[in-house]
Amino acid sequence: MDKLKMHSSDLSQDNIAKIGDLFPSCVTEVRDEVTGALRLAVDFDQLRQELSHHIVDGPQERYRLDWPGKREALALANAPIAKTLRPSRNGSMDFDTTRNLFIEGDNLDALKLIQNNYLGLIDIIYIDPPYNTGQDFIYSDDFSESENKYLVRTNQTDELKNKFVANTETNGRFHSDWLSMIYPRLKIAKKLLSRTGAIFISIDDEEQDNLKKICDEVFGEENFVNTISVNMKNVAGASGGGEDKRLKKNIEYLHVYVASRMDFEGFNNAYDLFPISDMVQEYRDEGKSWKYTSILVDPGEKVFLGSTVDGDGNDISIYERRRFVIKSIAQVQREEGLSEEDAYNKYASMIFQTAMPQSSIRPRVMSFVQENGGAQSDLYSIEYVPRSGRNKGNLYEQFYKGESFRLFAWLRDVAEEKDGKIYKKEMRGTYWDYASETKNLTKEGDIPFQNGKKPLAMLKRIVGMQKKQCATVLDFFAGSSSTAHAVLSCNAEDGGNRRFIMVQLPEVGDSEAAGFKNVAELSKERIRRAGKKILEGEYHPDWNRDVGFRVLKVDTSNMKDVYYRPDELKQSDLLDMVDNVKEDRTPEDLLFQVLVDWGVDLTLPIRRETVQGKTVFFVDDNALVACFDRGVTEELVKELAKREPLRVVFRDNGFVSDAVKINVEQIFRQLSPSTDVKAI
């Protein structure tokens, strides 16, 4: 019997749990100084680092995954950057109407730039990062400079661009460099996931154990779902390299995590379907016994015997069944002249097998019946509300047969009807076989690409496992954009409105061999070709046929250095600094930096109008209104205010006079008090 606590709640442990929800990496295990038992505690050094964008010292040793450069990697994740996303209409497809996004540039910069726009809004993340085999490339995020230089670099417009470098086995920080590369990217990715979202990460055996530990820290160990083993190819290299010292590699892995186990609603299409008739024949051919051969044609009269309780004290009503009818599949075939397949299709909801499961309820029911007159019937049923399982929370009827009370296991619980035929449902396991799909993988999507492609079929399965058909899918190691192809293909098949965000560095890689100047160009071309081919075939009538993508490129800020560091301005520079916007930037460039800064969806429709001779941008009608022209008059301000936009932004030096600039907020306060007014 459990004892009463006889003390008040441990508020410190409650607070630690709350901190753990916000910062999983800041809760660790320590040994209690009094009892010697392990308990949860806050890693305050780590918490200080989470709340800081510079490196914080903390020498205490703890249970956690550590490596040289981890603190710098965390500081990098938290540090701001003075960059922007510039629109590229030339590289886009259906720029003004599409809801899909292709970001060209370093993925860490891209993730930082979009984190306010898509905070908690991404439903699926799939990434296929570099595997750290000693031959491929990783992002080189520079941690070698001093802290002061580092802090300047993260807010500097002319900082060095991160590039790929080979991470060879001769490198003294072989694992550390890879961990430092992936860690800050996953930290930001967690912020983007919706509460019902999931992340799938492809990896091989070089780093899969370290990746698992990092994911436990970033996403929380309790949010781990599965590690899936994926058979990707029949042979691993024609030369058989390395097979003299170890076994051939033909398995890769998918680590799967969710944002919140409590809020996660489970996966869609988590079952593979097999025709019942095919499975029956397969069992016969293999000499196995197929159990689902009995039919409860008539459950008979239900006579109430009494009630017992389950382990939680909840009622279980028990009934005796009289004049019931049970027949075999073979019997109804003979009596009704049905084929085996037709018999299964006709009686699918009544077909069962009996089993002897480990259950706390079955012995309670047996004891009650035996203590109240013995087993007078060959069939009993109960009604109760299960506390777990597929029928959790609903009134459920369960049948028992014979003296040993063998439980009915219904075919309908493991089968599904489609187009009048019955299919056995097999829950997908953690072994996925895509060996056959990898035979011509390099040319899949009508784009030859030697390095890093994943099978379209696998990515369609991942995309289709999200229950929302309007899901937003992110891949920030896009490669050849197989993930975008999978999103378009799934939408065409089921009429969904999923949209994608692809991020790819314009690195050369293997793209030159395929005829493209960099991987980003190859990636965009695959999306174009995939969309064209899908539109030429059959597709769901409800599909919106959006196969376009809006291209945004990571670039230095549109603002001059003086905007960020006015204290460094010299008096001799004043005449050159009348305008704080760089000369080569367009009004549309400024608009997208405003969208980024304000956290507005980057794929909202944009309309350009001429109002009183000035160019005005309307984002999603009145979600945001922007005018970056010079010579803005009070009349123009009043006209825009009458439209009552949610947000409005002007150029700081764009007003016809200081008086107009001063009056802007007052005008909006009178005509549209809910409008948020800003200037750049």
mmCIF file of C-alpha atoms in Angstrom, residues 166-440:
data_model
loop_
_atom_site.group_PDB
_atom_site.id
_atom_site.type_symbol
_atom_site.label_atom_id
_atom_site.label_comp_id
_atom_site.label_asym_id
_atom_site.label_seq_id
_atom_site.Cartn_x
_atom_site.Cartn_y
_atom_site.Cartn_z
ATOM 1 C CA ALA A 166 36.912 18.206 -45.713
ATOM 2 C CA ASN A 167 36.798 16.722 -42.198
ATOM 3 C CA THR A 168 39.367 13.971 -42.634
ATOM 4 C CA GLU A 169 40.265 11.272 -40.136
ATOM 5 C CA THR A 170 43.666 12.936 -39.660
ATOM 6 C CA ASN A 171 41.907 15.946 -38.135
ATOM 7 C CA GLY A 172 42.476 15.963 -34.379
ATOM 8 C CA ARG A 173 38.872 17.151 -33.806
ATOM 9 C CA PHE A 174 37.268 14.637 -36.163
ATOM 10 C CA HIS A 175 34.115 14.070 -34.081
ATOM 11 C CA SER A 176 34.182 17.456 -32.354
ATOM 12 C CA ASP A 177 34.043 19.472 -35.572
ATOM 13 C CA TRP A 178 31.061 17.452 -36.790
ATOM 14 C CA LEU A 179 29.281 17.787 -33.438
ATOM 15 C CA SER A 180 29.944 21.523 -33.343
ATOM 16 C CA MET A 181 28.493 21.805 -36.842
ATOM 17 C CA ILE A 182 25.248 19.910 -36.183
ATOM 18 C CA TYR A 183 24.555 21.119 -32.619
ATOM 19 C CA PRO A 184 23.614 24.793 -33.227
ATOM 20 C CA ARG A 185 21.520 23.852 -36.247
ATOM 21 C CA LEU A 186 19.475 21.358 -34.228
ATOM 22 C CA LYS A 187 19.083 23.870 -31.388
ATOM 23 C CA ILE A 188 17.335 26.281 -33.735
ATOM 24 C CA ALA A 189 15.424 23.503 -35.508
ATOM 25 C CA LYS A 190 13.793 22.565 -32.185
ATOM 26 C CA LYS A 191 12.373 26.077 -31.885
ATOM 27 C CA LEU A 192 10.799 25.768 -35.325
ATOM 28 C CA LEU A 193 8.982 22.471 -34.677
ATOM 29 C CA SER A 194 5.274 22.670 -33.906
ATOM 30 C CA ARG A 195 4.051 20.975 -30.711
ATOM 31 C CA THR A 196 2.713 18.105 -32.836
ATOM 32 C CA GLY A 197 5.724 18.081 -35.159
ATOM 33 C CA ALA A 198 8.472 15.499 -35.717
ATOM 34 C CA ILE A 199 12.036 15.522 -37.013
ATOM 35 C CA PHE A 200 13.653 12.714 -39.033
ATOM 36 C CA ILE A 201 17.450 12.737 -39.336
ATOM 37 C CA SER A 202 19.362 10.428 -41.668
ATOM 38 C CA ILE A 203 22.795 9.275 -40.482
ATOM 39 C CA ASP A 204 25.178 6.344 -40.830
ATOM 40 C CA ASP A 205 27.063 4.433 -38.155
ATOM 41 C CA GLU A 206 29.995 6.868 -37.896
ATOM 42 C CA GLU A 207 28.024 9.444 -35.896
ATOM 43 C CA GLN A 208 24.640 7.877 -35.179
ATOM 44 C CA ASP A 209 25.425 7.307 -31.485
ATOM 45 C CA ASN A 210 26.685 10.879 -31.002
ATOM 46 C CA LEU A 211 23.718 12.250 -32.944
ATOM 47 C CA LYS A 212 21.363 10.286 -30.700
ATOM 48 C CA LYS A 213 22.968 11.818 -27.591
ATOM 49 C CA ILE A 214 22.788 15.329 -29.053
ATOM 50 C CA CYS A 215 19.120 14.830 -29.964
ATOM 51 C CA ASP A 216 18.392 13.559 -26.437
ATOM 52 C CA GLU A 217 19.883 16.789 -25.120
ATOM 53 C CA VAL A 218 18.274 19.152 -27.627
ATOM 54 C CA PHE A 219 14.804 17.616 -27.982
ATOM 55 C CA GLY A 220 14.627 15.801 -24.652
ATOM 56 C CA GLU A 221 15.159 12.072 -24.143
ATOM 57 C CA GLU A 222 11.447 11.618 -23.457
ATOM 58 C CA ASN A 223 10.672 12.848 -26.987
ATOM 59 C CA PHE A 224 12.639 10.085 -28.701
ATOM 60 C CA VAL A 225 10.342 7.952 -30.881
ATOM 61 C CA ASN A 226 12.398 5.402 -32.833
ATOM 62 C CA THR A 227 15.643 4.728 -34.605
ATOM 63 C CA ILE A 228 14.767 3.258 -37.992
ATOM 64 C CA SER A 229 17.244 1.039 -39.837
ATOM 65 C CA VAL A 230 17.092 1.711 -43.576
ATOM 66 C CA ASN A 231 18.449 -0.727 -46.150
ATOM 67 C CA MET A 232 19.676 1.684 -48.802
ATOM 68 C CA LYS A 233 21.536 -0.524 -51.295
ATOM 69 C CA ASN A 234 22.290 -4.113 -52.246
ATOM 70 C CA VAL A 235 26.051 -3.643 -52.371
ATOM 71 C CA ALA A 236 28.306 -1.034 -50.806
ATOM 72 C CA GLY A 237 30.879 -0.199 -53.453
ATOM 73 C CA ALA A 238 31.923 -2.279 -56.408
ATOM 74 C CA SER A 239 35.542 -2.365 -55.254
ATOM 75 C CA GLY A 240 34.620 -3.762 -51.860
ATOM 76 C CA GLY A 241 36.758 -1.140 -50.157
ATOM 77 C CA GLY A 242 37.228 -1.711 -46.432
ATOM 78 C CA GLU A 243 35.694 -5.201 -46.509
ATOM 79 C CA ASP A 244 39.035 -6.731 -45.515
ATOM 80 C CA LYS A 245 38.687 -5.166 -42.049
ATOM 81 C CA ARG A 246 34.949 -4.871 -41.404
ATOM 82 C CA LEU A 247 31.558 -5.899 -42.722
ATOM 83 C CA LYS A 248 30.002 -4.222 -45.730
ATOM 84 C CA LYS A 249 27.757 -1.238 -44.955
ATOM 85 C CA ASN A 250 24.242 -1.419 -46.360
ATOM 86 C CA ILE A 251 22.247 0.087 -43.482
ATOM 87 C CA GLU A 252 21.677 3.735 -42.646
ATOM 88 C CA TYR A 253 19.615 5.118 -39.788
ATOM 89 C CA LEU A 254 16.766 7.537 -39.192
ATOM 90 C CA HIS A 255 16.567 9.063 -35.724
ATOM 91 C CA VAL A 256 12.998 10.201 -35.070
ATOM 92 C CA TYR A 257 12.064 12.724 -32.381
ATOM 93 C CA VAL A 258 8.932 14.739 -31.661
ATOM 94 C CA ALA A 259 8.679 18.218 -30.185
ATOM 95 C CA SER A 260 6.377 17.085 -27.376
ATOM 96 C CA ARG A 261 5.398 13.486 -26.593
ATOM 97 C CA MET A 262 2.390 14.833 -24.677
ATOM 98 C CA ASP A 263 1.050 16.813 -27.653
ATOM 99 C CA PHE A 264 2.123 14.429 -30.427
ATOM 100 C CA GLU A 265 -0.920 12.906 -32.127
ATOM 101 C CA GLY A 266 0.785 9.881 -33.653
ATOM 102 C CA PHE A 267 1.735 9.120 -37.225
ATOM 103 C CA ASN A 268 -0.576 8.880 -40.207
ATOM 104 C CA ASN A 269 -0.311 5.918 -42.582
ATOM 105 C CA ALA A 270 1.687 3.982 -39.990
ATOM 106 C CA TYR A 271 0.505 0.689 -41.493
ATOM 107 C CA ASP A 272 1.335 -1.280 -44.614
ATOM 108 C CA LEU A 273 -1.673 -2.987 -46.255
ATOM 109 C CA PHE A 274 -1.669 -6.530 -47.669
ATOM 110 C CA PRO A 275 -4.683 -8.233 -49.369
ATOM 111 C CA ILE A 276 -6.102 -10.837 -46.979
ATOM 112 C CA SER A 277 -6.365 -13.459 -49.722
ATOM 113 C CA ASP A 278 -2.690 -13.005 -50.595
ATOM 114 C CA MET A 279 -1.653 -13.334 -46.953
ATOM 115 C CA VAL A 280 -3.720 -16.510 -46.460
ATOM 116 C CA GLN A 281 -2.102 -18.093 -49.512
ATOM 117 C CA GLU A 282 1.360 -16.943 -48.389
ATOM 118 C CA TYR A 283 0.827 -18.627 -45.009
ATOM 119 C CA ARG A 284 -0.227 -21.855 -46.743
ATOM 120 C CA ASP A 285 2.786 -21.799 -49.054
ATOM 121 C CA GLU A 286 5.114 -21.331 -46.081
ATOM 122 C CA GLY A 287 3.389 -24.007 -43.986
ATOM 123 C CA LYS A 288 2.247 -21.484 -41.363
ATOM 124 C CA SER A 289 -1.072 -21.558 -39.543
ATOM 125 C CA TRP A 290 -3.454 -18.718 -40.458
ATOM 126 C CA LYS A 291 -5.510 -18.072 -37.316
ATOM 127 C CA TYR A 292 -8.346 -15.794 -38.499
ATOM 128 C CA THR A 293 -10.717 -18.561 -39.609
ATOM 129 C CA SER A 294 -13.773 -18.217 -37.292
ATOM 130 C CA ILE A 295 -16.859 -16.022 -37.749
ATOM 131 C CA LEU A 296 -19.220 -14.794 -35.035
ATOM 132 C CA VAL A 297 -22.233 -14.900 -37.349
ATOM 133 C CA ASP A 298 -24.673 -14.103 -34.513
ATOM 134 C CA PRO A 299 -23.527 -12.914 -31.044
ATOM 135 C CA GLY A 300 -26.795 -14.249 -29.567
ATOM 136 C CA GLU A 301 -28.776 -13.028 -26.576
ATOM 137 C CA LYS A 302 -26.892 -10.936 -23.964
ATOM 138 C CA VAL A 303 -27.706 -11.861 -20.301
ATOM 139 C CA PHE A 304 -26.234 -9.653 -17.546
ATOM 140 C CA LEU A 305 -24.400 -11.619 -14.845
ATOM 141 C CA GLY A 306 -22.929 -8.817 -12.722
ATOM 142 C CA SER A 307 -19.938 -6.523 -12.410
ATOM 143 C CA THR A 308 -16.330 -6.599 -11.292
ATOM 144 C CA VAL A 309 -13.649 -3.899 -11.416
ATOM 145 C CA ASP A 310 -10.344 -3.381 -13.187
ATOM 146 C CA GLY A 311 -7.070 -2.483 -11.477
ATOM 147 C CA ASP A 312 -8.119 1.174 -11.198
ATOM 148 C CA GLY A 313 -11.464 0.316 -9.647
ATOM 149 C CA ASN A 314 -13.538 0.991 -12.765
ATOM 150 C CA ASP A 315 -16.596 -1.140 -13.541
ATOM 151 C CA ILE A 316 -16.487 -4.148 -15.867
ATOM 152 C CA SER A 317 -19.974 -5.420 -16.844
ATOM 153 C CA ILE A 318 -20.086 -9.190 -17.549
ATOM 154 C CA TYR A 319 -22.619 -10.953 -19.806
ATOM 155 C CA GLU A 320 -23.404 -14.542 -20.747
ATOM 156 C CA ARG A 321 -24.150 -15.085 -24.452
ATOM 157 C CA ARG A 322 -26.961 -17.532 -25.375
ATOM 158 C CA ARG A 323 -27.993 -18.969 -28.753
ATOM 159 C CA PHE A 324 -24.933 -17.469 -30.478
ATOM 160 C CA VAL A 325 -23.743 -18.788 -33.866
ATOM 161 C CA ILE A 326 -20.055 -19.327 -34.765
ATOM 162 C CA LYS A 327 -19.021 -20.734 -38.141
ATOM 163 C CA SER A 328 -15.713 -21.277 -39.909
ATOM 164 C CA ILE A 329 -14.666 -19.570 -43.136
ATOM 165 C CA ALA A 330 -14.731 -22.973 -44.869
ATOM 166 C CA GLN A 331 -18.276 -23.592 -43.611
ATOM 167 C CA VAL A 332 -19.740 -20.349 -45.000
ATOM 168 C CA GLN A 333 -17.892 -20.991 -48.279
ATOM 169 C CA ARG A 334 -19.691 -24.341 -48.619
ATOM 170 C CA GLU A 335 -23.088 -23.101 -47.414
ATOM 171 C CA GLU A 336 -23.155 -19.878 -49.448
ATOM 172 C CA GLY A 337 -21.048 -20.881 -52.443
ATOM 173 C CA LEU A 338 -18.497 -18.134 -51.823
ATOM 174 C CA SER A 339 -14.861 -17.992 -52.765
ATOM 175 C CA GLU A 340 -12.414 -17.619 -49.902
ATOM 176 C CA GLU A 341 -11.743 -13.988 -50.839
ATOM 177 C CA ASP A 342 -15.477 -13.192 -51.024
ATOM 178 C CA ALA A 343 -16.067 -14.844 -47.643
ATOM 179 C CA TYR A 344 -13.408 -12.673 -46.015
ATOM 180 C CA ASN A 345 -14.756 -9.528 -47.669
ATOM 181 C CA LYS A 346 -18.355 -10.294 -46.618
ATOM 182 C CA TYR A 347 -17.705 -11.254 -42.990
ATOM 183 C CA ALA A 348 -14.610 -9.120 -42.294
ATOM 184 C CA SER A 349 -16.138 -7.341 -39.283
ATOM 185 C CA MET A 350 -17.127 -10.683 -37.632
ATOM 186 C CA ILE A 351 -13.955 -12.753 -38.207
ATOM 187 C CA PHE A 352 -11.786 -13.561 -35.197
ATOM 188 C CA GLN A 353 -9.130 -15.784 -33.703
ATOM 189 C CA THR A 354 -8.755 -16.638 -30.009
ATOM 190 C CA ALA A 355 -5.684 -15.926 -27.912
ATOM 191 C CA MET A 356 -4.374 -16.168 -24.357
ATOM 192 C CA PRO A 357 -2.907 -12.689 -23.807
ATOM 193 C CA GLN A 358 -1.215 -11.359 -20.696
ATOM 194 C CA SER A 359 -4.062 -9.328 -19.248
ATOM 195 C CA SER A 360 -5.128 -8.227 -15.766
ATOM 196 C CA ILE A 361 -8.791 -8.153 -16.799
ATOM 197 C CA ARG A 362 -9.172 -11.727 -18.093
ATOM 198 C CA PRO A 363 -8.421 -13.464 -14.725
ATOM 199 C CA ARG A 364 -10.777 -11.027 -12.951
ATOM 200 C CA VAL A 365 -13.576 -11.989 -15.345
ATOM 201 C CA MET A 366 -12.813 -15.716 -14.981
ATOM 202 C CA SER A 367 -12.838 -15.482 -11.179
ATOM 203 C CA PHE A 368 -16.136 -13.591 -11.119
ATOM 204 C CA VAL A 369 -17.881 -16.141 -13.389
ATOM 205 C CA GLN A 370 -16.530 -19.121 -11.457
ATOM 206 C CA GLU A 371 -17.469 -17.585 -8.102
ATOM 207 C CA ASN A 372 -20.996 -16.854 -9.302
ATOM 208 C CA GLY A 373 -22.241 -20.189 -10.537
ATOM 209 C CA GLY A 374 -19.469 -21.473 -12.801
ATOM 210 C CA ALA A 375 -19.151 -21.377 -16.552
ATOM 211 C CA GLN A 376 -22.638 -22.227 -17.847
ATOM 212 C CA SER A 377 -21.999 -20.941 -21.369
ATOM 213 C CA ASP A 378 -19.261 -21.299 -23.981
ATOM 214 C CA LEU A 379 -19.265 -17.572 -24.726
ATOM 215 C CA TYR A 380 -19.091 -14.479 -22.512
ATOM 216 C CA SER A 381 -18.674 -10.793 -23.170
ATOM 217 C CA ILE A 382 -17.703 -7.772 -21.100
ATOM 218 C CA GLU A 383 -18.168 -4.030 -21.467
ATOM 219 C CA TYR A 384 -15.698 -1.536 -19.998
ATOM 220 C CA VAL A 385 -13.714 1.621 -20.791
ATOM 221 C CA PRO A 386 -10.021 0.800 -21.498
ATOM 222 C CA ARG A 387 -7.429 3.137 -19.990
ATOM 223 C CA SER A 388 -4.873 2.506 -22.764
ATOM 224 C CA GLY A 389 -4.584 1.016 -26.239
ATOM 225 C CA ARG A 390 -6.490 1.677 -29.452
ATOM 226 C CA ASN A 391 -9.870 1.882 -27.661
ATOM 227 C CA LYS A 392 -8.676 4.118 -24.832
ATOM 228 C CA GLY A 393 -11.478 6.186 -23.267
ATOM 229 C CA ASN A 394 -14.342 4.522 -25.203
ATOM 230 C CA LEU A 395 -16.880 1.904 -24.105
ATOM 231 C CA TYR A 396 -15.577 -1.374 -25.540
ATOM 232 C CA GLU A 397 -17.110 -4.849 -25.889
ATOM 233 C CA GLN A 398 -14.801 -7.852 -25.517
ATOM 234 C CA PHE A 399 -15.608 -11.576 -25.998
ATOM 235 C CA TYR A 400 -14.238 -14.698 -24.255
ATOM 236 C CA LYS A 401 -14.710 -18.307 -25.405
ATOM 237 C CA GLY A 402 -14.486 -21.696 -23.655
ATOM 238 C CA GLU A 403 -13.564 -22.801 -20.152
ATOM 239 C CA SER A 404 -10.162 -21.153 -20.396
ATOM 240 C CA PHE A 405 -11.753 -17.849 -21.453
ATOM 241 C CA ARG A 406 -9.749 -17.399 -24.631
ATOM 242 C CA LEU A 407 -9.951 -13.765 -25.779
ATOM 243 C CA PHE A 408 -11.419 -12.864 -29.181
ATOM 244 C CA ALA A 409 -8.888 -11.013 -31.362
ATOM 245 C CA TRP A 410 -10.855 -9.404 -34.189
ATOM 246 C CA LEU A 411 -9.610 -9.232 -37.742
ATOM 247 C CA ARG A 412 -11.263 -5.806 -38.014
ATOM 248 C CA ASP A 413 -8.778 -4.446 -35.462
ATOM 249 C CA VAL A 414 -5.857 -5.313 -37.710
ATOM 250 C CA ALA A 415 -7.522 -4.902 -41.103
ATOM 251 C CA GLU A 416 -8.879 -2.142 -43.297
ATOM 252 C CA GLU A 417 -11.482 -2.065 -46.048
ATOM 253 C CA LYS A 418 -10.637 -0.259 -49.291
ATOM 254 C CA ASP A 419 -12.875 -0.335 -52.347
ATOM 255 C CA GLY A 420 -14.805 -3.349 -51.047
ATOM 256 C CA LYS A 421 -11.695 -5.455 -50.369
ATOM 257 C CA ILE A 422 -10.152 -6.358 -47.019
ATOM 258 C CA TYR A 423 -6.485 -5.723 -46.324
ATOM 259 C CA LYS A 424 -4.437 -6.863 -43.344
ATOM 260 C CA LYS A 425 -2.746 -3.922 -41.595
ATOM 261 C CA GLU A 426 0.820 -4.444 -40.476
ATOM 262 C CA MET A 427 2.232 -1.606 -38.352
ATOM 263 C CA ARG A 428 5.431 -0.363 -39.881
ATOM 264 C CA GLY A 429 8.460 -1.477 -37.987
ATOM 265 C CA THR A 430 11.876 0.037 -37.559
ATOM 266 C CA TYR A 431 13.352 -1.719 -40.585
ATOM 267 C CA TRP A 432 12.660 -0.041 -43.930
ATOM 268 C CA ASP A 433 13.905 -1.724 -47.088
ATOM 269 C CA TYR A 434 14.664 0.664 -49.939
ATOM 270 C CA ALA A 435 17.399 -1.389 -51.582
ATOM 271 C CA SER A 436 15.475 -1.687 -54.865
ATOM 272 C CA GLU A 437 14.833 2.087 -55.009
ATOM 273 C CA THR A 438 18.559 2.836 -54.819
ATOM 274 C CA LYS A 439 19.536 1.000 -58.018
ATOM 275 C CA ASN A 440 18.949 4.034 -60.251
#
